[in-house]
Amino acid sequence: MDERNLAVSIHYNGTIFTDINEGFSFSDTSIHLFKIHINSDFHHLKDRIEKKLQSRVEEIIYRHPLINGEDDSVFYVMTPIENDEQVKSMFQCHITFSQLSTIEIYVRLFEHLETYPTQSIQSHQYGMSQTTDDEPTQNNEPFIPNEEVGGDSEDDQEEVRFEDLFVVRRRGADGRIPVRTLDRGASSSAAAAEPTGYPRGSYDMSLLVKYEHHVARHIWFGEERGPKKELKVVGHGLKLTSRVPLALPPQMESWVSRSGLASLQRTSLNKIDTNLVSAFVERWHLETSSFHMPFGEMSITLDDVACLLHLPIRGIFWSPQDVTEELAVELAVDYLGVSQGQAQSHVRSCRGSYYKLEWLYDLFVHHRAASSWAYATRAYILMLVGSTIFVDKTFTLVEARYLLLFRDLDGCSGYSWGAAALVTLYRYLGDASMYSCKQLGGYPTLLQCWIHEYFPTVGKRGENWNPAENCGLPRAMRWSYRQGVLKVDDLRPILDELTPTDVIWRPFEDHRAWRVFDEICLYRGCLKWGETVVPYLPDKCLRQFGYR
């Protein structure tokens, strides 16, 4: 079977229920099986399901597997599938979660509809151009690059290669993409002889499917992001220096310490070396969640997060509810202790379901003076995470939905904050690696301190203390900002010339007295925080774990 076809099991009718150990599951459902090509988009997936069930589909829900941080068992959440990006994330998750045989989908069908009509000719977007045949198949449907499985498979159809059905995009020696159509019966040997791939870049596009839009491709042809080659990167270290008190009131200190987030009060660099960070972002690829270096791949791992930030990497993964502006107002009234009018005015000024970081700091000061400790603590922690691990590209706001995490101040310690920080940074690194993006969200201190630990000869940095003198502080606090003189243009050839001997592969071995290596860091699969799902593939950077 072609490995580009993925097995899908469709559940319909019946019910969805929640099991305390397994998460979401299905009961009394009807099941159909089929296979779908890995490059299929949302419309093609929906159309295949509708043809299979001969009914109109109202909703598609993916039974999403997650790793349970406590015992490494599989736990399932339900994720709606509504667009092409979510379909790609679903396929990627299934590929990385290799122990699962099929993609499990639950569909809700429209009721009281006429029999589903078939079509003689149909065109689908696969992220590439497509031609259709004028002649339908025996079933009055076009040929499709999917193989049916199960009791009602259609094995009598002619076997058709994926390449023979579509306009094949092959890249010339100049990196551009000429388009030509292959006849169904034509041999592909002539096409195979054409130059493929990008010079000094990807030649097999089946993995790095976003490379066409990657900043590295454009840089090769002399196309920079703009007049400024570096990204806009904002660190809140200086502001936190003034906003984080030397000591919290005991009533607040207890909650902040138990939350697992206390270390974030002191870990931020005062400033960020935007040129250094930008040079590394140009080597990030979202499909592999790794930096592609001249000698292989490297990545920021869960172990790196645990040692640099001292955040818990085991715990609960959060699936948030949607927060409207009206709900953002209610949450501010109930959990931040502000009046209805004040909350409405503030949310309206944010133009969405957000709170301003400066406003949260002012609330913290106000409630601390009034000894309203719960309100003060929530405002303080929300301001803290919005200035560090949950920084978005507005750089001044934090999403109101994160307040839901701190409704119960005694229970917020159960979250996997380290994984949350990593997922958020991975997401923004993926965005920033695209040519059209000019800003980097996420926690830039985590990225820059990671660079300082692994690449001692790249960039300029100050050192507050020697690792041998460490008294159990997060390793990010070892580093301080020093203004570098190298620009992105200067750093690119330096990174090009790096060899394995330029890397400190195990920088945290002298830190194990305070952070013991956790085998959960070797988990391979997907990490999910909120609606963001990213591949986590430590097997691509095994040398960072001591393997050769």
JSON list of N, CA, C and O in Angstrom, two decimals, residues 54-75:
[
{"chain": "A", "resi": 54, "resn": "GLN", "atom": "N", "xyz": [-23.04, 8.58, 1.53]},
{"chain": "A", "resi": 54, "resn": "GLN", "atom": "CA", "xyz": [-24.18, 9.00, 0.71]},
{"chain": "A", "resi": 54, "resn": "GLN", "atom": "C", "xyz": [-25.09, 9.95, 1.50]},
{"chain": "A", "resi": 54, "resn": "GLN", "atom": "O", "xyz": [-26.31, 9.88, 1.42]},
{"chain": "A", "resi": 55, "resn": "SER", "atom": "N", "xyz": [-24.49, 10.83, 2.26]},
{"chain": "A", "resi": 55, "resn": "SER", "atom": "CA", "xyz": [-25.22, 11.81, 3.07]},
{"chain": "A", "resi": 55, "resn": "SER", "atom": "C", "xyz": [-24.39, 13.07, 3.19]},
{"chain": "A", "resi": 55, "resn": "SER", "atom": "O", "xyz": [-23.16, 13.05, 3.08]},
{"chain": "A", "resi": 56, "resn": "ARG", "atom": "N", "xyz": [-25.08, 14.19, 3.42]},
{"chain": "A", "resi": 56, "resn": "ARG", "atom": "CA", "xyz": [-24.40, 15.44, 3.64]},
{"chain": "A", "resi": 56, "resn": "ARG", "atom": "C", "xyz": [-23.83, 15.50, 5.06]},
{"chain": "A", "resi": 56, "resn": "ARG", "atom": "O", "xyz": [-24.51, 15.15, 6.01]},
{"chain": "A", "resi": 57, "resn": "VAL", "atom": "N", "xyz": [-22.58, 15.97, 5.16]},
{"chain": "A", "resi": 57, "resn": "VAL", "atom": "CA", "xyz": [-21.91, 16.05, 6.45]},
{"chain": "A", "resi": 57, "resn": "VAL", "atom": "C", "xyz": [-22.07, 17.45, 7.04]},
{"chain": "A", "resi": 57, "resn": "VAL", "atom": "O", "xyz": [-21.79, 18.45, 6.37]},
{"chain": "A", "resi": 58, "resn": "GLU", "atom": "N", "xyz": [-22.52, 17.52, 8.28]},
{"chain": "A", "resi": 58, "resn": "GLU", "atom": "CA", "xyz": [-22.69, 18.79, 8.97]},
{"chain": "A", "resi": 58, "resn": "GLU", "atom": "C", "xyz": [-21.44, 19.16, 9.76]},
{"chain": "A", "resi": 58, "resn": "GLU", "atom": "O", "xyz": [-21.04, 20.32, 9.80]},
{"chain": "A", "resi": 59, "resn": "GLU", "atom": "N", "xyz": [-20.79, 18.18, 10.39]},
{"chain": "A", "resi": 59, "resn": "GLU", "atom": "CA", "xyz": [-19.65, 18.46, 11.26]},
{"chain": "A", "resi": 59, "resn": "GLU", "atom": "C", "xyz": [-18.70, 17.28, 11.26]},
{"chain": "A", "resi": 59, "resn": "GLU", "atom": "O", "xyz": [-19.13, 16.12, 11.25]},
{"chain": "A", "resi": 60, "resn": "ILE", "atom": "N", "xyz": [-17.39, 17.56, 11.26]},
{"chain": "A", "resi": 60, "resn": "ILE", "atom": "CA", "xyz": [-16.35, 16.54, 11.33]},
{"chain": "A", "resi": 60, "resn": "ILE", "atom": "C", "xyz": [-15.55, 16.78, 12.60]},
{"chain": "A", "resi": 60, "resn": "ILE", "atom": "O", "xyz": [-15.05, 17.88, 12.84]},
{"chain": "A", "resi": 61, "resn": "ILE", "atom": "N", "xyz": [-15.40, 15.74, 13.42]},
{"chain": "A", "resi": 61, "resn": "ILE", "atom": "CA", "xyz": [-14.69, 15.86, 14.69]},
{"chain": "A", "resi": 61, "resn": "ILE", "atom": "C", "xyz": [-13.62, 14.77, 14.74]},
{"chain": "A", "resi": 61, "resn": "ILE", "atom": "O", "xyz": [-13.89, 13.59, 14.54]},
{"chain": "A", "resi": 62, "resn": "TYR", "atom": "N", "xyz": [-12.40, 15.19, 15.04]},
{"chain": "A", "resi": 62, "resn": "TYR", "atom": "CA", "xyz": [-11.25, 14.28, 15.08]},
{"chain": "A", "resi": 62, "resn": "TYR", "atom": "C", "xyz": [-11.04, 13.80, 16.52]},
{"chain": "A", "resi": 62, "resn": "TYR", "atom": "O", "xyz": [-10.99, 14.60, 17.45]},
{"chain": "A", "resi": 63, "resn": "ARG", "atom": "N", "xyz": [-10.90, 12.49, 16.71]},
{"chain": "A", "resi": 63, "resn": "ARG", "atom": "CA", "xyz": [-10.56, 11.93, 18.01]},
{"chain": "A", "resi": 63, "resn": "ARG", "atom": "C", "xyz": [-9.04, 12.02, 18.15]},
{"chain": "A", "resi": 63, "resn": "ARG", "atom": "O", "xyz": [-8.29, 11.18, 17.66]},
{"chain": "A", "resi": 64, "resn": "HIS", "atom": "N", "xyz": [-8.60, 13.07, 18.83]},
{"chain": "A", "resi": 64, "resn": "HIS", "atom": "CA", "xyz": [-7.20, 13.48, 18.83]},
{"chain": "A", "resi": 64, "resn": "HIS", "atom": "C", "xyz": [-6.43, 12.79, 19.96]},
{"chain": "A", "resi": 64, "resn": "HIS", "atom": "O", "xyz": [-6.73, 12.99, 21.13]},
{"chain": "A", "resi": 65, "resn": "PRO", "atom": "N", "xyz": [-5.41, 11.99, 19.62]},
{"chain": "A", "resi": 65, "resn": "PRO", "atom": "CA", "xyz": [-4.63, 11.32, 20.67]},
{"chain": "A", "resi": 65, "resn": "PRO", "atom": "C", "xyz": [-3.60, 12.25, 21.29]},
{"chain": "A", "resi": 65, "resn": "PRO", "atom": "O", "xyz": [-2.91, 13.00, 20.61]},
{"chain": "A", "resi": 66, "resn": "LEU", "atom": "N", "xyz": [-3.48, 12.19, 22.63]},
{"chain": "A", "resi": 66, "resn": "LEU", "atom": "CA", "xyz": [-2.48, 12.96, 23.36]},
{"chain": "A", "resi": 66, "resn": "LEU", "atom": "C", "xyz": [-1.77, 12.02, 24.32]},
{"chain": "A", "resi": 66, "resn": "LEU", "atom": "O", "xyz": [-2.32, 11.00, 24.73]},
{"chain": "A", "resi": 67, "resn": "ILE", "atom": "N", "xyz": [-0.57, 12.40, 24.71]},
{"chain": "A", "resi": 67, "resn": "ILE", "atom": "CA", "xyz": [0.16, 11.61, 25.69]},
{"chain": "A", "resi": 67, "resn": "ILE", "atom": "C", "xyz": [-0.27, 12.04, 27.08]},
{"chain": "A", "resi": 67, "resn": "ILE", "atom": "O", "xyz": [-0.36, 13.23, 27.36]},
{"chain": "A", "resi": 68, "resn": "ASN", "atom": "N", "xyz": [-0.57, 11.10, 27.94]},
{"chain": "A", "resi": 68, "resn": "ASN", "atom": "CA", "xyz": [-0.89, 11.42, 29.32]},
{"chain": "A", "resi": 68, "resn": "ASN", "atom": "C", "xyz": [0.42, 11.56, 30.10]},
{"chain": "A", "resi": 68, "resn": "ASN", "atom": "O", "xyz": [1.20, 10.62, 30.19]},
{"chain": "A", "resi": 69, "resn": "GLY", "atom": "N", "xyz": [0.66, 12.76, 30.63]},
{"chain": "A", "resi": 69, "resn": "GLY", "atom": "CA", "xyz": [1.93, 13.03, 31.29]},
{"chain": "A", "resi": 69, "resn": "GLY", "atom": "C", "xyz": [2.19, 12.21, 32.53]},
{"chain": "A", "resi": 69, "resn": "GLY", "atom": "O", "xyz": [3.33, 12.11, 32.98]},
{"chain": "A", "resi": 70, "resn": "GLU", "atom": "N", "xyz": [1.16, 11.62, 33.12]},
{"chain": "A", "resi": 70, "resn": "GLU", "atom": "CA", "xyz": [1.36, 10.88, 34.36]},
{"chain": "A", "resi": 70, "resn": "GLU", "atom": "C", "xyz": [1.89, 9.48, 34.12]},
{"chain": "A", "resi": 70, "resn": "GLU", "atom": "O", "xyz": [2.79, 9.03, 34.81]},
{"chain": "A", "resi": 71, "resn": "ASP", "atom": "N", "xyz": [1.31, 8.76, 33.14]},
{"chain": "A", "resi": 71, "resn": "ASP", "atom": "CA", "xyz": [1.70, 7.36, 32.97]},
{"chain": "A", "resi": 71, "resn": "ASP", "atom": "C", "xyz": [1.99, 6.98, 31.52]},
{"chain": "A", "resi": 71, "resn": "ASP", "atom": "O", "xyz": [2.08, 5.82, 31.17]},
{"chain": "A", "resi": 72, "resn": "ASP", "atom": "N", "xyz": [2.14, 7.99, 30.65]},
{"chain": "A", "resi": 72, "resn": "ASP", "atom": "CA", "xyz": [2.49, 7.79, 29.24]},
{"chain": "A", "resi": 72, "resn": "ASP", "atom": "C", "xyz": [1.40, 7.07, 28.46]},
{"chain": "A", "resi": 72, "resn": "ASP", "atom": "O", "xyz": [1.64, 6.60, 27.34]},
{"chain": "A", "resi": 73, "resn": "SER", "atom": "N", "xyz": [0.20, 6.95, 28.99]},
{"chain": "A", "resi": 73, "resn": "SER", "atom": "CA", "xyz": [-0.88, 6.33, 28.26]},
{"chain": "A", "resi": 73, "resn": "SER", "atom": "C", "xyz": [-1.48, 7.34, 27.28]},
{"chain": "A", "resi": 73, "resn": "SER", "atom": "O", "xyz": [-1.21, 8.53, 27.34]},
{"chain": "A", "resi": 74, "resn": "VAL", "atom": "N", "xyz": [-2.30, 6.83, 26.36]},
{"chain": "A", "resi": 74, "resn": "VAL", "atom": "CA", "xyz": [-2.92, 7.69, 25.36]},
{"chain": "A", "resi": 74, "resn": "VAL", "atom": "C", "xyz": [-4.24, 8.21, 25.89]},
{"chain": "A", "resi": 74, "resn": "VAL", "atom": "O", "xyz": [-5.06, 7.45, 26.43]},
{"chain": "A", "resi": 75, "resn": "PHE", "atom": "N", "xyz": [-4.44, 9.51, 25.76]},
{"chain": "A", "resi": 75, "resn": "PHE", "atom": "CA", "xyz": [-5.67, 10.16, 26.19]},
{"chain": "A", "resi": 75, "resn": "PHE", "atom": "C", "xyz": [-6.23, 10.91, 24.98]},
{"chain": "A", "resi": 75, "resn": "PHE", "atom": "O", "xyz": [-5.47, 11.47, 24.18]}
]
